[in-house]
């Protein structure tokens, strides 16, 4: 049986509406799965060949020392710029994550990285935020999933919450610990 979707209207058997587009059942199921709010925030499964052993657990020494609290008022002490503790995800990392989770089967590199970025922004738990950071010897720009900052004492305390950091690291599929970095205005 072929089903049809009227633009802006309900699903009905084909032929019921004049301005319809016909889809098969599998396509409608995929559209429904993508549009349901409960599915937007679920982590897509890894392809079986991409399953790797879990990396060793993080320790506070892996993350390194936390910076001082941010201070922009020189009358209160030395200036300390805002720093972010985050997992750096390059375009290649994002495309690989998208391919490993089969977001766009056989998709192009750019489309995979964009789809992975959009999905990860929904899946990575709150209070994670995103930022742009420099990485590598050539100071290229990349995305960062930030788990802690030095803006407030509460945000700085998240740098010691290893359970939360491990959860984010597992979702991103990273093996290395997060790094402290500055935000880049682009």
PDB file of N, CA and C in Angstrom, residues 57-65 176-179:
ATOM      1  N   UNK A  57      39.608   4.693  32.374  1.00  0.00           N
ATOM      2  CA  UNK A  57      38.908   5.816  32.996  1.00  0.00           C
ATOM      3  C   UNK A  57      39.835   7.019  33.206  1.00  0.00           C
ATOM      4  N   UNK A  58      39.237   8.192  33.158  1.00  0.00           N
ATOM      5  CA  UNK A  58      39.989   9.425  33.370  1.00  0.00           C
ATOM      6  C   UNK A  58      40.280   9.631  34.847  1.00  0.00           C
ATOM      7  N   UNK A  59      41.365  10.329  35.098  1.00  0.00           N
ATOM      8  CA  UNK A  59      41.678  10.791  36.451  1.00  0.00           C
ATOM      9  C   UNK A  59      41.873  12.296  36.388  1.00  0.00           C
ATOM     10  N   UNK A  60      41.877  12.942  37.535  1.00  0.00           N
ATOM     11  CA  UNK A  60      42.080  14.394  37.554  1.00  0.00           C
ATOM     12  C   UNK A  60      43.456  14.768  37.025  1.00  0.00           C
ATOM     13  N   UNK A  61      44.442  13.897  37.191  1.00  0.00           N
ATOM     14  CA  UNK A  61      45.768  14.203  36.662  1.00  0.00           C
ATOM     15  C   UNK A  61      45.782  14.153  35.133  1.00  0.00           C
ATOM     16  N   UNK A  62      44.880  13.374  34.517  1.00  0.00           N
ATOM     17  CA  UNK A  62      44.782  13.349  33.049  1.00  0.00           C
ATOM     18  C   UNK A  62      44.308  14.699  32.519  1.00  0.00           C
ATOM     19  N   UNK A  63      43.414  15.325  33.255  1.00  0.00           N
ATOM     20  CA  UNK A  63      42.835  16.599  32.817  1.00  0.00           C
ATOM     21  C   UNK A  63      43.803  17.749  33.055  1.00  0.00           C
ATOM     22  N   UNK A  64      44.584  17.655  34.096  1.00  0.00           N
ATOM     23  CA  UNK A  64      45.539  18.709  34.406  1.00  0.00           C
ATOM     24  C   UNK A  64      44.947  19.735  35.363  1.00  0.00           C
ATOM     25  N   UNK A  65      45.775  20.686  35.784  1.00  0.00           N
ATOM     26  CA  UNK A  65      45.304  21.673  36.762  1.00  0.00           C
ATOM     27  C   UNK A  65      44.278  22.627  36.155  1.00  0.00           C
ATOM     28  N   UNK A 176      41.119  10.445  24.217  1.00  0.00           N
ATOM     29  CA  UNK A 176      41.955  11.359  24.974  1.00  0.00           C
ATOM     30  C   UNK A 176      41.103  12.207  25.933  1.00  0.00           C
ATOM     31  N   UNK A 177      41.736  12.786  26.954  1.00  0.00           N
ATOM     32  CA  UNK A 177      40.987  13.610  27.905  1.00  0.00           C
ATOM     33  C   UNK A 177      40.652  14.973  27.299  1.00  0.00           C
ATOM     34  N   UNK A 178      39.732  15.713  27.933  1.00  0.00           N
ATOM     35  CA  UNK A 178      39.447  17.073  27.450  1.00  0.00           C
ATOM     36  C   UNK A 178      40.631  17.988  27.742  1.00  0.00           C
ATOM     37  N   UNK A 179      40.684  19.110  27.037  1.00  0.00           N
ATOM     38  CA  UNK A 179      41.783  20.065  27.205  1.00  0.00           C
ATOM     39  C   UNK A 179      41.229  21.446  27.541  1.00  0.00           C
TER      40      UNK A 179
END
